[in-house]
């Protein structure tokens, strides 16, 4: 009597747990559909990702539910209450079909989103390069005038005077090297200028050369473009691999559970009639 009472409580608890897990997933599914934007690729990607991430929850619920009915079936009294196995198997088959459709749909959406992102990155980089070239042309046009050349020479002279004053004053030079807020790269430059004053002239000439600065800026733009494109491809590859394989595995699991149960539906109904007859 005690064993039957214990098995009955265990079966009831498993049924309740399974039902709650399944209903919670269905509620999440309805919430994820809002706002409903089926033509939005980003919405489709987010929905697929969220469903796959939660996909194991109803499978655990189905497992708990079926184990609960199995415990009931193993007892003398047979299954008690409303038999939810048949609708559970139908739900499992439907979920299997949904996750099977997610697999190619998500891969296609991710690839299209990646192509769009890469195209946008390329367009922005081209615009930045165009603006840089226009600025360079304008600046070079100014330097071709006597006033522009004079301003450039004045700028170089001021920069050299500031560095020279620092390098000649040993106390200021030492304080600059001991300053924790000064980057190590700048400290290395100061040491380099101190050891060889001609390096200071080269450095100032490089830093005030419009073409050289434009080339550095162009290199930075192209490097950022390559990094952004690589990140977009990596994110698409990781998302496609993770969500695609997970959805495929979930689909196989749900289809096996659903179709196995539906093929044995006759046995379930027969067992239910026998239990009712007793």
PDB file of C-alpha atoms in Angstrom:
ATOM      1  CA  UNK A   1       0.000   0.000   0.000  1.00  0.00           C
ATOM      2  CA  UNK A   2       2.841   2.372   0.919  1.00  0.00           C
ATOM      3  CA  UNK A   3       4.743   1.607  -2.295  1.00  0.00           C
ATOM      4  CA  UNK A   4       1.629   2.234  -4.358  1.00  0.00           C
ATOM      5  CA  UNK A   5       1.022   5.529  -2.550  1.00  0.00           C
ATOM      6  CA  UNK A   6       4.656   6.604  -3.056  1.00  0.00           C
ATOM      7  CA  UNK A   7       4.674   5.690  -6.738  1.00  0.00           C
ATOM      8  CA  UNK A   8       1.402   7.551  -7.215  1.00  0.00           C
ATOM      9  CA  UNK A   9       2.840  10.718  -5.662  1.00  0.00           C
ATOM     10  CA  UNK A  10       6.000  10.418  -7.750  1.00  0.00           C
ATOM     11  CA  UNK A  11       3.969   9.958 -10.921  1.00  0.00           C
ATOM     12  CA  UNK A  12       1.812  12.981 -10.091  1.00  0.00           C
ATOM     13  CA  UNK A  13       4.846  15.132  -9.358  1.00  0.00           C
ATOM     14  CA  UNK A  14       6.482  14.171 -12.640  1.00  0.00           C
ATOM     15  CA  UNK A  15       3.300  14.908 -14.566  1.00  0.00           C
ATOM     16  CA  UNK A  16       2.998  18.321 -12.924  1.00  0.00           C
ATOM     17  CA  UNK A  17       6.649  19.138 -13.606  1.00  0.00           C
ATOM     18  CA  UNK A  18       6.342  18.037 -17.219  1.00  0.00           C
ATOM     19  CA  UNK A  19       3.155  20.014 -17.776  1.00  0.00           C
ATOM     20  CA  UNK A  20       4.608  23.173 -16.219  1.00  0.00           C
ATOM     21  CA  UNK A  21       7.777  22.968 -18.328  1.00  0.00           C
ATOM     22  CA  UNK A  22       5.812  22.484 -21.548  1.00  0.00           C
ATOM     23  CA  UNK A  23       3.370  25.295 -20.761  1.00  0.00           C
ATOM     24  CA  UNK A  24       6.191  27.651 -19.773  1.00  0.00           C
ATOM     25  CA  UNK A  25       7.902  27.019 -23.119  1.00  0.00           C
ATOM     26  CA  UNK A  26       4.665  27.630 -25.023  1.00  0.00           C
ATOM     27  CA  UNK A  27       4.172  30.871 -23.082  1.00  0.00           C
ATOM     28  CA  UNK A  28       7.734  31.954 -23.884  1.00  0.00           C
ATOM     29  CA  UNK A  29       7.114  31.103 -27.519  1.00  0.00           C
ATOM     30  CA  UNK A  30       4.039  33.346 -27.658  1.00  0.00           C
ATOM     31  CA  UNK A  31       5.906  36.205 -25.960  1.00  0.00           C
ATOM     32  CA  UNK A  32       8.867  35.861 -28.325  1.00  0.00           C
ATOM     33  CA  UNK A  33       6.525  36.292 -31.290  1.00  0.00           C
ATOM     34  CA  UNK A  34       5.730  39.827 -30.105  1.00  0.00           C
ATOM     35  CA  UNK A  35       6.071  42.190 -31.842  1.00  0.00           C
ATOM     36  CA  UNK A  36       5.217  39.992 -34.816  1.00  0.00           C
ATOM     37  CA  UNK A  37       7.564  40.919 -37.687  1.00  0.00           C
ATOM     38  CA  UNK A  38       7.878  37.843 -39.917  1.00  0.00           C
ATOM     39  CA  UNK A  39       9.484  39.780 -42.772  1.00  0.00           C
ATOM     40  CA  UNK A  40      12.262  41.201 -40.597  1.00  0.00           C
ATOM     41  CA  UNK A  41      15.433  39.114 -40.931  1.00  0.00           C
ATOM     42  CA  UNK A  42      16.804  40.245 -37.561  1.00  0.00           C
ATOM     43  CA  UNK A  43      13.517  39.257 -35.893  1.00  0.00           C
ATOM     44  CA  UNK A  44      13.722  35.809 -37.494  1.00  0.00           C
ATOM     45  CA  UNK A  45      17.322  35.342 -36.339  1.00  0.00           C
ATOM     46  CA  UNK A  46      16.513  36.415 -32.767  1.00  0.00           C
ATOM     47  CA  UNK A  47      13.422  34.193 -32.684  1.00  0.00           C
ATOM     48  CA  UNK A  48      15.316  31.155 -33.966  1.00  0.00           C
ATOM     49  CA  UNK A  49      18.130  31.708 -31.481  1.00  0.00           C
ATOM     50  CA  UNK A  50      15.741  32.119 -28.545  1.00  0.00           C
ATOM     51  CA  UNK A  51      13.697  29.042 -29.484  1.00  0.00           C
ATOM     52  CA  UNK A  52      16.763  26.840 -29.878  1.00  0.00           C
ATOM     53  CA  UNK A  53      18.226  28.095 -26.590  1.00  0.00           C
ATOM     54  CA  UNK A  54      14.953  27.126 -24.865  1.00  0.00           C
ATOM     55  CA  UNK A  55      14.405  24.012 -26.978  1.00  0.00           C
ATOM     56  CA  UNK A  56      15.544  21.536 -24.353  1.00  0.00           C
ATOM     57  CA  UNK A  57      12.918  22.728 -21.839  1.00  0.00           C
ATOM     58  CA  UNK A  58       9.843  21.055 -23.442  1.00  0.00           C
ATOM     59  CA  UNK A  59      11.903  17.926 -24.117  1.00  0.00           C
ATOM     60  CA  UNK A  60      12.620  17.623 -20.403  1.00  0.00           C
ATOM     61  CA  UNK A  61       8.942  18.300 -19.779  1.00  0.00           C
ATOM     62  CA  UNK A  62       7.899  15.547 -22.191  1.00  0.00           C
ATOM     63  CA  UNK A  63      10.331  13.170 -20.544  1.00  0.00           C
ATOM     64  CA  UNK A  64       8.942  13.933 -17.076  1.00  0.00           C
ATOM     65  CA  UNK A  65       5.378  13.597 -18.308  1.00  0.00           C
ATOM     66  CA  UNK A  66       5.965  10.248 -19.998  1.00  0.00           C
ATOM     67  CA  UNK A  67       7.889   8.859 -17.038  1.00  0.00           C
ATOM     68  CA  UNK A  68       4.986   9.856 -14.813  1.00  0.00           C
ATOM     69  CA  UNK A  69       2.551   7.899 -16.993  1.00  0.00           C
ATOM     70  CA  UNK A  70       4.981   4.997 -17.139  1.00  0.00           C
ATOM     71  CA  UNK A  71       5.005   4.844 -13.341  1.00  0.00           C
ATOM     72  CA  UNK A  72       1.216   4.913 -13.359  1.00  0.00           C
ATOM     73  CA  UNK A  73       1.146   2.124 -15.938  1.00  0.00           C
ATOM     74  CA  UNK A  74       3.516  -0.003 -13.877  1.00  0.00           C
ATOM     75  CA  UNK A  75       1.244   0.253 -10.820  1.00  0.00           C
ATOM     76  CA  UNK A  76      -1.892  -1.796 -10.362  1.00  0.00           C
ATOM     77  CA  UNK A  77      -4.216   1.144 -10.802  1.00  0.00           C
ATOM     78  CA  UNK A  78      -2.927   2.114 -14.262  1.00  0.00           C
ATOM     79  CA  UNK A  79      -2.881   5.716 -15.552  1.00  0.00           C
ATOM     80  CA  UNK A  80      -5.001   8.138 -13.536  1.00  0.00           C
ATOM     81  CA  UNK A  81      -6.699  11.332 -14.618  1.00  0.00           C
ATOM     82  CA  UNK A  82      -6.663  12.841 -18.091  1.00  0.00           C
ATOM     83  CA  UNK A  83      -4.265  11.051 -20.423  1.00  0.00           C
ATOM     84  CA  UNK A  84      -2.035  13.730 -21.979  1.00  0.00           C
ATOM     85  CA  UNK A  85       0.316  11.388 -23.774  1.00  0.00           C
ATOM     86  CA  UNK A  86      -1.339  11.561 -27.177  1.00  0.00           C
ATOM     87  CA  UNK A  87      -1.400  15.427 -27.354  1.00  0.00           C
ATOM     88  CA  UNK A  88       2.151  15.390 -25.959  1.00  0.00           C
ATOM     89  CA  UNK A  89       3.285  13.193 -28.840  1.00  0.00           C
ATOM     90  CA  UNK A  90       1.538  15.481 -31.332  1.00  0.00           C
ATOM     91  CA  UNK A  91       3.254  18.499 -29.750  1.00  0.00           C
ATOM     92  CA  UNK A  92       6.595  16.695 -29.941  1.00  0.00           C
ATOM     93  CA  UNK A  93       6.105  16.011 -33.647  1.00  0.00           C
ATOM     94  CA  UNK A  94       5.148  19.632 -34.302  1.00  0.00           C
ATOM     95  CA  UNK A  95       8.216  20.871 -32.402  1.00  0.00           C
ATOM     96  CA  UNK A  96      10.363  18.462 -34.367  1.00  0.00           C
ATOM     97  CA  UNK A  97       9.042  19.957 -37.602  1.00  0.00           C
ATOM     98  CA  UNK A  98       9.599  23.521 -36.330  1.00  0.00           C
ATOM     99  CA  UNK A  99      13.204  22.880 -35.330  1.00  0.00           C
ATOM    100  CA  UNK A 100      13.801  21.067 -38.610  1.00  0.00           C
ATOM    101  CA  UNK A 101      12.622  24.154 -40.510  1.00  0.00           C
ATOM    102  CA  UNK A 102      14.731  26.437 -38.310  1.00  0.00           C
ATOM    103  CA  UNK A 103      17.917  24.691 -39.460  1.00  0.00           C
ATOM    104  CA  UNK A 104      17.978  25.883 -43.121  1.00  0.00           C
ATOM    105  CA  UNK A 105      16.049  29.088 -42.397  1.00  0.00           C
ATOM    106  CA  UNK A 106      18.517  30.270 -39.770  1.00  0.00           C
ATOM    107  CA  UNK A 107      21.550  29.439 -41.921  1.00  0.00           C
ATOM    108  CA  UNK A 108      20.087  31.400 -44.830  1.00  0.00           C
ATOM    109  CA  UNK A 109      19.196  34.384 -42.636  1.00  0.00           C
ATOM    110  CA  UNK A 110      22.632  34.437 -41.014  1.00  0.00           C
ATOM    111  CA  UNK A 111      24.383  34.325 -44.382  1.00  0.00           C
ATOM    112  CA  UNK A 112      22.246  37.125 -45.769  1.00  0.00           C
ATOM    113  CA  UNK A 113      22.753  39.209 -42.623  1.00  0.00           C
ATOM    114  CA  UNK A 114      26.512  38.634 -42.866  1.00  0.00           C
ATOM    115  CA  UNK A 115      26.538  39.727 -46.514  1.00  0.00           C
ATOM    116  CA  UNK A 116      24.552  42.849 -45.652  1.00  0.00           C
ATOM    117  CA  UNK A 117      26.876  43.686 -42.735  1.00  0.00           C
ATOM    118  CA  UNK A 118      30.002  43.197 -44.840  1.00  0.00           C
ATOM    119  CA  UNK A 119      28.519  45.359 -47.584  1.00  0.00           C
ATOM    120  CA  UNK A 120      27.729  48.110 -45.078  1.00  0.00           C
ATOM    121  CA  UNK A 121      31.247  47.919 -43.620  1.00  0.00           C
ATOM    122  CA  UNK A 122      32.754  48.206 -47.100  1.00  0.00           C
ATOM    123  CA  UNK A 123      30.531  51.158 -47.938  1.00  0.00           C
ATOM    124  CA  UNK A 124      31.462  53.004 -44.730  1.00  0.00           C
ATOM    125  CA  UNK A 125      35.172  52.325 -45.306  1.00  0.00           C
ATOM    126  CA  UNK A 126      34.935  53.608 -48.875  1.00  0.00           C
ATOM    127  CA  UNK A 127      33.217  56.770 -47.647  1.00  0.00           C
ATOM    128  CA  UNK A 128      35.933  57.295 -45.025  1.00  0.00           C
ATOM    129  CA  UNK A 129      38.658  56.839 -47.645  1.00  0.00           C
ATOM    130  CA  UNK A 130      36.900  59.287 -49.962  1.00  0.00           C
ATOM    131  CA  UNK A 131      36.647  61.907 -47.209  1.00  0.00           C
ATOM    132  CA  UNK A 132      40.305  61.376 -46.328  1.00  0.00           C
ATOM    133  CA  UNK A 133      41.389  61.879 -49.941  1.00  0.00           C
ATOM    134  CA  UNK A 134      39.310  65.054 -50.214  1.00  0.00           C
ATOM    135  CA  UNK A 135      40.834  66.427 -47.025  1.00  0.00           C
ATOM    136  CA  UNK A 136      44.316  65.555 -48.267  1.00  0.00           C
ATOM    137  CA  UNK A 137      43.717  67.313 -51.578  1.00  0.00           C
ATOM    138  CA  UNK A 138      42.443  70.413 -49.809  1.00  0.00           C
ATOM    139  CA  UNK A 139      45.374  70.452 -47.416  1.00  0.00           C
ATOM    140  CA  UNK A 140      47.907  69.962 -50.207  1.00  0.00           C
ATOM    141  CA  UNK A 141      46.269  72.783 -52.131  1.00  0.00           C
ATOM    142  CA  UNK A 142      46.757  75.046 -49.108  1.00  0.00           C
ATOM    143  CA  UNK A 143      50.398  73.998 -48.777  1.00  0.00           C
ATOM    144  CA  UNK A 144      51.060  74.995 -52.377  1.00  0.00           C
ATOM    145  CA  UNK A 145      50.528  78.612 -51.390  1.00  0.00           C
ATOM    146  CA  UNK A 146      53.226  80.704 -49.720  1.00  0.00           C
ATOM    147  CA  UNK A 147      51.036  81.214 -46.671  1.00  0.00           C
ATOM    148  CA  UNK A 148      50.498  77.465 -46.263  1.00  0.00           C
ATOM    149  CA  UNK A 149      54.205  76.724 -46.532  1.00  0.00           C
ATOM    150  CA  UNK A 150      54.988  79.394 -43.965  1.00  0.00           C
ATOM    151  CA  UNK A 151      52.424  78.000 -41.524  1.00  0.00           C
ATOM    152  CA  UNK A 152      53.837  74.502 -41.922  1.00  0.00           C
ATOM    153  CA  UNK A 153      57.397  75.673 -41.288  1.00  0.00           C
ATOM    154  CA  UNK A 154      56.212  77.636 -38.267  1.00  0.00           C
ATOM    155  CA  UNK A 155      54.463  74.555 -36.908  1.00  0.00           C
ATOM    156  CA  UNK A 156      57.592  72.461 -37.350  1.00  0.00           C
ATOM    157  CA  UNK A 157      59.746  75.094 -35.675  1.00  0.00           C
ATOM    158  CA  UNK A 158      57.414  75.303 -32.674  1.00  0.00           C
ATOM    159  CA  UNK A 159      57.370  71.517 -32.253  1.00  0.00           C
ATOM    160  CA  UNK A 160      61.159  71.313 -32.479  1.00  0.00           C
ATOM    161  CA  UNK A 161      61.579  74.130 -29.960  1.00  0.00           C
ATOM    162  CA  UNK A 162      59.311  72.404 -27.435  1.00  0.00           C
ATOM    163  CA  UNK A 163      61.150  69.103 -27.722  1.00  0.00           C
ATOM    164  CA  UNK A 164      64.555  70.813 -27.676  1.00  0.00           C
ATOM    165  CA  UNK A 165      63.732  72.709 -24.485  1.00  0.00           C
ATOM    166  CA  UNK A 166      62.669  69.452 -22.826  1.00  0.00           C
ATOM    167  CA  UNK A 167      65.746  67.541 -23.969  1.00  0.00           C
ATOM    168  CA  UNK A 168      68.178  70.289 -22.943  1.00  0.00           C
ATOM    169  CA  UNK A 169      66.716  70.604 -19.447  1.00  0.00           C
ATOM    170  CA  UNK A 170      67.913  67.492 -17.621  1.00  0.00           C
ATOM    171  CA  UNK A 171      65.452  67.984 -14.766  1.00  0.00           C
ATOM    172  CA  UNK A 172      62.410  68.232 -17.084  1.00  0.00           C
ATOM    173  CA  UNK A 173      63.727  65.327 -19.130  1.00  0.00           C
ATOM    174  CA  UNK A 174      64.076  63.153 -16.017  1.00  0.00           C
ATOM    175  CA  UNK A 175      60.620  64.151 -14.773  1.00  0.00           C
ATOM    176  CA  UNK A 176      59.113  63.217 -18.141  1.00  0.00           C
ATOM    177  CA  UNK A 177      60.721  59.780 -18.025  1.00  0.00           C
ATOM    178  CA  UNK A 178      59.485  59.237 -14.453  1.00  0.00           C
ATOM    179  CA  UNK A 179      55.953  60.444 -15.220  1.00  0.00           C
ATOM    180  CA  UNK A 180      53.654  57.382 -14.887  1.00  0.00           C
ATOM    181  CA  UNK A 181      50.976  59.016 -17.042  1.00  0.00           C
ATOM    182  CA  UNK A 182      53.289  59.344 -20.034  1.00  0.00           C
ATOM    183  CA  UNK A 183      53.047  56.313 -22.358  1.00  0.00           C
ATOM    184  CA  UNK A 184      56.137  54.161 -22.666  1.00  0.00           C
ATOM    185  CA  UNK A 185      56.215  54.719 -26.429  1.00  0.00           C
ATOM    186  CA  UNK A 186      56.673  58.467 -25.897  1.00  0.00           C
ATOM    187  CA  UNK A 187      59.373  57.854 -23.312  1.00  0.00           C
ATOM    188  CA  UNK A 188      61.215  55.698 -25.829  1.00  0.00           C
ATOM    189  CA  UNK A 189      60.983  58.513 -28.362  1.00  0.00           C
ATOM    190  CA  UNK A 190      62.447  60.975 -25.886  1.00  0.00           C
ATOM    191  CA  UNK A 191      65.362  58.636 -25.217  1.00  0.00           C
ATOM    192  CA  UNK A 192      65.841  58.237 -28.960  1.00  0.00           C
ATOM    193  CA  UNK A 193      65.847  62.011 -29.505  1.00  0.00           C
ATOM    194  CA  UNK A 194      68.246  62.509 -26.605  1.00  0.00           C
ATOM    195  CA  UNK A 195      70.705  60.001 -28.026  1.00  0.00           C
ATOM    196  CA  UNK A 196      70.413  61.269 -31.618  1.00  0.00           C
ATOM    197  CA  UNK A 197      68.994  64.796 -32.172  1.00  0.00           C
ATOM    198  CA  UNK A 198      68.678  64.136 -35.910  1.00  0.00           C
ATOM    199  CA  UNK A 199      65.899  61.661 -35.151  1.00  0.00           C
ATOM    200  CA  UNK A 200      63.854  64.582 -33.818  1.00  0.00           C
ATOM    201  CA  UNK A 201      63.961  66.322 -37.193  1.00  0.00           C
ATOM    202  CA  UNK A 202      62.880  63.114 -38.937  1.00  0.00           C
ATOM    203  CA  UNK A 203      60.049  62.589 -36.480  1.00  0.00           C
ATOM    204  CA  UNK A 204      58.717  66.138 -36.867  1.00  0.00           C
ATOM    205  CA  UNK A 205      58.932  65.888 -40.637  1.00  0.00           C
ATOM    206  CA  UNK A 206      56.977  62.618 -40.601  1.00  0.00           C
ATOM    207  CA  UNK A 207      54.320  63.947 -38.238  1.00  0.00           C
ATOM    208  CA  UNK A 208      53.756  67.043 -40.356  1.00  0.00           C
ATOM    209  CA  UNK A 209      53.861  65.319 -43.735  1.00  0.00           C
ATOM    210  CA  UNK A 210      50.294  65.352 -45.121  1.00  0.00           C
ATOM    211  CA  UNK A 211      50.836  62.371 -47.410  1.00  0.00           C
ATOM    212  CA  UNK A 212      52.451  60.318 -44.664  1.00  0.00           C
ATOM    213  CA  UNK A 213      49.661  61.096 -42.206  1.00  0.00           C
ATOM    214  CA  UNK A 214      47.084  60.290 -44.857  1.00  0.00           C
ATOM    215  CA  UNK A 215      48.758  56.938 -45.517  1.00  0.00           C
ATOM    216  CA  UNK A 216      48.714  56.112 -41.799  1.00  0.00           C
ATOM    217  CA  UNK A 217      45.053  57.048 -41.571  1.00  0.00           C
ATOM    218  CA  UNK A 218      44.288  55.019 -44.687  1.00  0.00           C
ATOM    219  CA  UNK A 219      46.053  52.002 -43.197  1.00  0.00           C
ATOM    220  CA  UNK A 220      43.985  52.350 -40.012  1.00  0.00           C
ATOM    221  CA  UNK A 221      40.735  52.570 -41.974  1.00  0.00           C
ATOM    222  CA  UNK A 222      41.533  49.466 -43.988  1.00  0.00           C
ATOM    223  CA  UNK A 223      42.683  47.553 -40.912  1.00  0.00           C
ATOM    224  CA  UNK A 224      39.448  48.382 -39.078  1.00  0.00           C
ATOM    225  CA  UNK A 225      37.534  47.310 -42.164  1.00  0.00           C
ATOM    226  CA  UNK A 226      39.293  43.942 -42.234  1.00  0.00           C
ATOM    227  CA  UNK A 227      38.756  43.445 -38.488  1.00  0.00           C
ATOM    228  CA  UNK A 228      35.058  44.322 -38.742  1.00  0.00           C
ATOM    229  CA  UNK A 229      34.537  42.000 -41.716  1.00  0.00           C
ATOM    230  CA  UNK A 230      36.357  39.174 -39.940  1.00  0.00           C
ATOM    231  CA  UNK A 231      34.241  39.674 -36.816  1.00  0.00           C
ATOM    232  CA  UNK A 232      31.036  39.663 -38.889  1.00  0.00           C
ATOM    233  CA  UNK A 233      32.056  36.423 -40.613  1.00  0.00           C
ATOM    234  CA  UNK A 234      33.102  34.804 -37.343  1.00  0.00           C
ATOM    235  CA  UNK A 235      29.834  35.759 -35.626  1.00  0.00           C
ATOM    236  CA  UNK A 236      27.809  34.415 -38.550  1.00  0.00           C
ATOM    237  CA  UNK A 237      29.810  31.191 -38.633  1.00  0.00           C
ATOM    238  CA  UNK A 238      29.478  30.624 -34.880  1.00  0.00           C
ATOM    239  CA  UNK A 239      25.770  31.431 -34.831  1.00  0.00           C
ATOM    240  CA  UNK A 240      25.048  29.262 -37.852  1.00  0.00           C
ATOM    241  CA  UNK A 241      27.021  26.352 -36.449  1.00  0.00           C
ATOM    242  CA  UNK A 242      25.626  26.522 -32.914  1.00  0.00           C
ATOM    243  CA  UNK A 243      21.983  27.213 -33.724  1.00  0.00           C
ATOM    244  CA  UNK A 244      21.974  25.050 -36.856  1.00  0.00           C
ATOM    245  CA  UNK A 245      23.383  21.916 -35.213  1.00  0.00           C
ATOM    246  CA  UNK A 246      21.351  22.429 -32.032  1.00  0.00           C
ATOM    247  CA  UNK A 247      18.096  22.846 -33.962  1.00  0.00           C
ATOM    248  CA  UNK A 248      18.880  19.758 -36.024  1.00  0.00           C
ATOM    249  CA  UNK A 249      19.571  17.676 -32.899  1.00  0.00           C
ATOM    250  CA  UNK A 250      16.406  18.958 -31.221  1.00  0.00           C
ATOM    251  CA  UNK A 251      14.425  18.152 -34.347  1.00  0.00           C
ATOM    252  CA  UNK A 252      15.695  14.576 -34.401  1.00  0.00           C
ATOM    253  CA  UNK A 253      14.905  14.140 -30.715  1.00  0.00           C
ATOM    254  CA  UNK A 254      11.377  15.516 -30.928  1.00  0.00           C
ATOM    255  CA  UNK A 255      10.543  13.591 -34.096  1.00  0.00           C
ATOM    256  CA  UNK A 256      11.730  10.319 -32.537  1.00  0.00           C
ATOM    257  CA  UNK A 257       9.667  10.941 -29.400  1.00  0.00           C
ATOM    258  CA  UNK A 258       6.597  12.066 -31.320  1.00  0.00           C
ATOM    259  CA  UNK A 259       6.526   9.434 -34.026  1.00  0.00           C
ATOM    260  CA  UNK A 260       7.416   6.615 -31.651  1.00  0.00           C
ATOM    261  CA  UNK A 261       4.546   7.618 -29.410  1.00  0.00           C
ATOM    262  CA  UNK A 262       2.076   8.120 -32.256  1.00  0.00           C
ATOM    263  CA  UNK A 263       2.903   4.718 -33.752  1.00  0.00           C
ATOM    264  CA  UNK A 264       2.120   3.199 -30.368  1.00  0.00           C
ATOM    265  CA  UNK A 265      -1.047   5.255 -30.039  1.00  0.00           C
ATOM    266  CA  UNK A 266      -3.206   2.200 -30.531  1.00  0.00           C
ATOM    267  CA  UNK A 267      -1.567   0.486 -27.622  1.00  0.00           C
ATOM    268  CA  UNK A 268      -2.104   3.570 -25.467  1.00  0.00           C
ATOM    269  CA  UNK A 269      -5.797   3.708 -26.304  1.00  0.00           C
ATOM    270  CA  UNK A 270      -6.191  -0.029 -25.697  1.00  0.00           C
ATOM    271  CA  UNK A 271      -4.457   0.264 -22.371  1.00  0.00           C
ATOM    272  CA  UNK A 272      -6.651   3.206 -21.473  1.00  0.00           C
ATOM    273  CA  UNK A 273      -9.842   1.267 -22.282  1.00  0.00           C
ATOM    274  CA  UNK A 274      -8.673  -1.679 -20.196  1.00  0.00           C
ATOM    275  CA  UNK A 275      -7.911   0.602 -17.280  1.00  0.00           C
ATOM    276  CA  UNK A 276     -11.352   2.194 -17.620  1.00  0.00           C
ATOM    277  CA  UNK A 277     -12.986  -1.246 -17.727  1.00  0.00           C
ATOM    278  CA  UNK A 278     -11.279  -2.225 -14.483  1.00  0.00           C
TER     279      UNK A 278
END
